[in-house]
Amino acid sequence: MNTLRKIEQFIELCLVPKLNKNYDECKNHSEFGIRNKNLDKNFYLLLKQLEAINFKNCNNPESVISQLLILYTELSSKNTWDEANCLKCSEKLNCYFHTFYEINLTDVLFQNSVFNHQEIFDKCFENLHIKLSPAEFKKYPAQIDVYLRLIKDIKRYNVTIVPSKILPTSLNLIDDYIIENKLNGLKSCLAILQCLNKDAFEKGNYYEVVYLSLKKLITEKDIEATKLVFECLLTLYHILPANSQKQKLDEIYNAVLDQLIIESNLYRKAECLKFTKTIISIHKIHCCNRIIFFSIISDNLDLCCNEAVSEVLLEIVLQTLKEWVKYCWCVWKFSTGHKIISNLFKVLYCCKDERLVTEVHNLLVTLIKLCDDTEKKIIINNLEVVDHTIKK
């Protein structure tokens, strides 16, 4: 057996092995104790093999170096499955690498001077995804942690990223029912998407896989997850092939309006409104096709007559309506939007924030100006009747 193969075997013996049960199924996993008990012996044997080889003289050493990086990242994680000696082992491994190659293991993805950092990057995620399959990823919590920690700095690696080779674990986490996994998946997915451009999806339609995983989470009730889903969807939209953008934005717009119809949590409602406003600013006139928008705005304005609700919702409701009017004014009809005008007057009466009072007033003037002469007379007559009633 050659030295490289022996090194790979000892690396595997030093890693947390596959668990018998999913990590979330019980609190105590015997595999952690077994690994920690045997780590000193296996790590010593690994170092002896490393000292007997010079990676600079090897053909394609990046595969083994990527596995060393995975081991180093796992040992230095300070997680529940690691004991104090794990951190000491990681320090020894980094010291060895720096002594022999004048570069830290932590820097092999940032520098291309000694080894091919693109090859190391590709091999790292290839090795991780061999274990982190959809069916078994929850039996490798240490490897998930390595994946998340490597993704965290992905913007700084200056490497070419192939979405189908790096996103699968993020999508597995996103699809999981445990909220912590969802959040970690969304954060890593966002970090990856932010590194991509339109060229990333030129070959194939892997973007559909990413899009569907994210779109399913529009119904997720957790506030932090909601924010991350919306941020991921917007980032994905900007790198989609041009011929897919309109359809996807239509679907997202419809989905978030559907959420606004049923959402009762004020803070999540506010996040949905912020997202809706952003979509309108991008989609513009194409947002005319959902008349339910009028009902949503009207209902939320009515809610804002309550002072506590107003503090959370009023500003974003007004901003969203203002954005819609900016681009979709041409389809405004008094017959379908009269409740909005009515509720704007109610808000004007209740609102104590002078800045927002000005916003309400400006919107009222704008919407009334968009009505035809007959409708304007109806509005003025109704206002005069109200004024007369109040004076009595």
XYZ file of N, CA, C and O in Angstrom, residues 192-275:
336
model
N -23.229 31.075 -1.007
C -22.847 30.507 -2.310
C -23.462 31.315 -3.449
O -22.775 31.695 -4.404
N -24.759 31.603 -3.350
C -25.443 32.345 -4.410
C -24.820 33.721 -4.626
O -24.750 34.217 -5.755
N -24.351 34.332 -3.551
C -23.748 35.661 -3.658
C -22.417 35.645 -4.405
O -21.924 36.695 -4.819
N -21.848 34.458 -4.574
C -20.582 34.324 -5.302
C -20.797 34.000 -6.788
O -19.830 33.936 -7.546
N -22.037 33.774 -7.180
C -22.322 33.324 -8.540
C -22.751 34.473 -9.444
O -23.186 35.524 -8.977
N -22.624 34.259 -10.741
C -23.177 35.183 -11.725
C -24.019 34.390 -12.713
O -24.199 33.186 -12.565
N -24.536 35.065 -13.726
C -25.434 34.401 -14.677
C -24.772 33.234 -15.399
O -25.446 32.300 -15.842
N -23.456 33.256 -15.525
C -22.759 32.156 -16.202
C -22.874 30.842 -15.437
O -22.719 29.764 -16.009
N -23.124 30.919 -14.139
C -23.133 29.721 -13.296
C -24.192 28.715 -13.716
O -24.030 27.511 -13.513
N -25.295 29.203 -14.297
C -26.393 28.306 -14.667
C -26.560 28.171 -16.175
O -27.613 27.780 -16.657
N -25.505 28.489 -16.909
C -25.582 28.388 -18.374
C -25.767 26.948 -18.841
O -26.476 26.669 -19.798
N -25.101 26.026 -18.145
C -25.187 24.616 -18.529
C -26.197 23.916 -17.612
O -26.000 23.830 -16.415
N -27.274 23.407 -18.216
C -28.267 22.686 -17.437
C -29.249 23.602 -16.738
O -29.222 24.821 -16.889
N -30.124 23.022 -15.937
C -31.157 23.800 -15.244
C -31.148 23.512 -13.739
O -32.200 23.391 -13.115
N -29.959 23.419 -13.164
C -29.864 23.147 -11.725
C -30.521 24.262 -10.910
O -30.939 24.042 -9.774
N -30.628 25.445 -11.504
C -31.280 26.546 -10.803
C -32.719 26.196 -10.425
O -33.256 26.716 -9.442
N -33.361 25.299 -11.198
C -34.727 24.880 -10.873
C -34.765 24.139 -9.542
O -35.692 24.300 -8.746
N -33.757 23.323 -9.292
C -33.667 22.575 -8.034
C -33.535 23.542 -6.862
O -34.219 23.416 -5.837
N -32.658 24.525 -7.023
C -32.433 25.525 -5.972
C -33.708 26.338 -5.748
O -34.148 26.545 -4.608
N -34.303 26.783 -6.842
C -35.505 27.613 -6.775
C -36.644 26.898 -6.055
O -37.304 27.472 -5.175
N -36.882 25.636 -6.401
C -37.988 24.895 -5.790
C -37.771 24.681 -4.292
O -38.718 24.744 -3.495
N -36.516 24.424 -3.897
C -36.220 24.254 -2.464
C -36.498 25.544 -1.699
O -37.036 25.519 -0.582
N -36.135 26.672 -2.289
C -36.350 27.964 -1.629
C -37.823 28.353 -1.635
O -38.342 28.846 -0.629
N -38.487 28.139 -2.752
C -39.894 28.541 -2.880
C -40.770 27.812 -1.857
O -41.724 28.381 -1.315
N -40.451 26.544 -1.585
C -41.216 25.786 -0.592
C -41.165 26.449 0.782
O -42.091 26.316 1.584
N -40.068 27.146 1.062
C -39.880 27.732 2.384
C -40.534 29.104 2.537
O -40.419 29.725 3.597
N -41.213 29.594 1.512
C -41.931 30.860 1.653
C -43.009 30.740 2.730
O -43.383 31.717 3.372
N -43.470 29.524 2.989
C -44.506 29.301 4.015
C -43.918 29.127 5.420
O -44.676 29.033 6.388
N -42.595 29.065 5.544
C -41.945 28.871 6.845
C -42.267 30.047 7.771
O -42.116 31.212 7.399
N -42.692 29.746 9.005
C -43.165 30.786 9.923
C -42.052 31.453 10.734
O -42.251 32.534 11.281
N -40.891 30.818 10.833
C -39.798 31.414 11.606
C -39.360 32.724 10.943
O -39.119 32.778 9.732
N -39.230 33.781 11.740
C -38.928 35.113 11.186
C -37.552 35.150 10.526
O -37.384 35.675 9.419
N -36.546 34.591 11.208
C -35.193 34.618 10.635
C -35.136 33.826 9.338
O -34.522 34.249 8.354
N -35.806 32.674 9.328
C -35.851 31.860 8.105
C -36.559 32.614 6.980
O -36.135 32.577 5.826
N -37.628 33.309 7.334
C -38.364 34.102 6.337
C -37.451 35.126 5.681
O -37.422 35.271 4.455
N -36.702 35.864 6.506
C -35.786 36.877 5.966
C -34.748 36.254 5.045
O -34.444 36.781 3.968
N -34.187 35.118 5.468
C -33.141 34.460 4.672
C -33.697 33.902 3.361
O -33.040 33.987 2.320
N -34.909 33.333 3.418
C -35.531 32.810 2.192
C -35.710 33.934 1.182
O -35.382 33.787 -0.007
N -36.228 35.061 1.631
C -36.457 36.184 0.726
C -35.136 36.701 0.145
O -35.048 37.018 -1.049
N -34.113 36.759 0.996
C -32.809 37.229 0.516
C -32.224 36.253 -0.504
O -31.655 36.658 -1.522
N -32.372 34.958 -0.235
C -31.885 33.937 -1.173
C -32.627 34.015 -2.505
O -32.009 33.932 -3.575
N -33.935 34.167 -2.447
C -34.733 34.220 -3.676
C -34.367 35.426 -4.532
O -34.261 35.319 -5.757
N -34.150 36.568 -3.897
C -33.760 37.761 -4.653
C -32.381 37.597 -5.269
O -32.150 37.985 -6.426
N -31.468 37.010 -4.511
C -30.119 36.787 -5.030
C -30.157 35.809 -6.197
O -29.496 36.009 -7.222
N -30.953 34.741 -6.046
C -31.097 33.767 -7.127
C -31.719 34.413 -8.358
O -31.272 34.162 -9.489
N -32.733 35.236 -8.159
C -33.400 35.888 -9.296
C -32.396 36.631 -10.184
O -32.451 36.546 -11.414
N -31.487 37.344 -9.572
C -30.550 38.174 -10.333
C -29.538 37.365 -11.140
O -28.892 37.916 -12.042
N -29.388 36.074 -10.841
C -28.438 35.256 -11.608
C -29.136 34.194 -12.458
O -28.486 33.350 -13.063
N -30.467 34.233 -12.486
C -31.211 33.304 -13.323
C -31.013 33.644 -14.804
O -30.794 34.813 -15.158
N -31.133 32.647 -15.675
C -31.148 32.935 -17.113
C -32.274 33.916 -17.425
O -33.360 33.832 -16.829
N -32.043 34.834 -18.331
C -33.006 35.906 -18.624
C -34.386 35.372 -18.984
O -35.409 35.959 -18.604
N -34.434 34.243 -19.690
C -35.731 33.717 -20.140
C -36.554 33.080 -19.014
O -37.702 32.690 -19.223
N -35.978 32.964 -17.817
C -36.706 32.380 -16.672
C -37.117 33.420 -15.645
O -37.945 33.142 -14.770
N -36.553 34.613 -15.733
C -36.723 35.590 -14.660
C -38.175 36.039 -14.463
O -38.669 36.075 -13.335
N -38.862 36.389 -15.533
C -40.228 36.911 -15.399
C -41.161 35.873 -14.774
O -41.925 36.178 -13.846
N -41.100 34.648 -15.285
C -41.975 33.590 -14.762
C -41.724 33.351 -13.279
O -42.657 33.237 -12.478
N -40.455 33.282 -12.899
C -40.113 33.017 -11.504
C -40.576 34.168 -10.607
O -41.092 33.943 -9.508
N -40.406 35.401 -11.083
C -40.822 36.537 -10.269
C -42.342 36.586 -10.132
O -42.868 36.948 -9.070
N -43.054 36.219 -11.198
C -44.518 36.094 -11.113
C -44.920 35.111 -10.023
O -45.792 35.390 -9.193
N -44.268 33.962 -10.020
C -44.600 32.912 -9.052
C -44.284 33.354 -7.623
O -45.061 33.107 -6.692
N -43.150 33.994 -7.451
C -42.752 34.454 -6.113
C -43.710 35.533 -5.618
O -44.124 35.539 -4.449
N -44.066 36.459 -6.505
C -45.002 37.539 -6.157
C -46.339 36.958 -5.709
O -46.895 37.344 -4.667
N -46.850 36.007 -6.465
C -48.109 35.359 -6.110
C -48.005 34.629 -4.778
O -48.926 34.685 -3.945
N -46.882 33.951 -4.572
C -46.698 33.165 -3.343
C -46.640 34.064 -2.111
O -47.220 33.729 -1.060
N -45.967 35.204 -2.211
C -45.847 36.071 -1.031
C -47.170 36.795 -0.764
O -47.532 37.035 0.405
N -47.934 37.107 -1.806
C -49.261 37.688 -1.580
C -50.170 36.677 -0.891
O -50.953 37.040 0.009
N -50.066 35.425 -1.287
C -50.850 34.366 -0.628
C -50.502 34.277 0.850
O -51.379 34.022 1.696
N -49.236 34.475 1.183
C -48.829 34.468 2.590
C -49.407 35.665 3.338
O -49.832 35.547 4.490
N -49.443 36.815 2.682
C -49.969 38.017 3.333
C -51.463 37.891 3.628
O -51.962 38.480 4.590
N -52.168 37.130 2.819
C -53.606 36.935 3.040
C -53.863 36.190 4.350
O -54.797 36.512 5.091
N -53.010 35.221 4.659
C -53.272 34.344 5.816
C -52.399 34.650 7.031
O -52.673 34.165 8.127
N -51.346 35.460 6.868
C -50.400 35.672 7.967
C -51.008 36.531 9.074
O -51.609 37.571 8.817
N -50.831 36.094 10.322
C -51.347 36.838 11.468
C -50.232 37.460 12.314
O -50.473 38.425 13.041
N -49.024 36.925 12.216
C -47.898 37.476 12.974
C -47.468 38.809 12.354
O -47.089 38.867 11.177
N -47.539 39.871 13.126
C -47.276 41.209 12.588
C -45.862 41.350 12.038
O -45.644 42.000 11.004
N -44.895 40.730 12.723
C -43.502 40.910 12.314
C -43.199 40.129 11.035
O -42.458 40.609 10.166
N -43.795 38.945 10.922
C -43.613 38.206 9.666
C -44.381 38.893 8.537
O -43.928 38.939 7.399
N -45.547 39.441 8.861
C -46.318 40.196 7.878
C -45.484 41.369 7.348
O -45.470 41.647 6.136
N -44.780 42.040 8.263
C -43.933 43.173 7.860
C -42.825 42.727 6.914
O -42.510 43.407 5.927
N -42.218 41.560 7.194
C -41.166 41.034 6.314
C -41.731 40.696 4.931
O -41.084 40.944 3.912
N -42.939 40.138 4.908
C -43.577 39.810 3.627
C -43.886 41.078 2.832
O -43.741 41.102 1.604
N -44.289 42.129 3.522
C -44.559 43.397 2.847
C -43.279 44.025 2.294
O -43.265 44.559 1.180
N -42.209 43.953 3.068
C -40.915 44.472 2.584
C -40.493 43.745 1.313
O -40.004 44.351 0.352
N -40.672 42.422 1.326
C -40.315 41.609 0.167
C -41.209 41.954 -1.028
O -40.742 42.067 -2.165
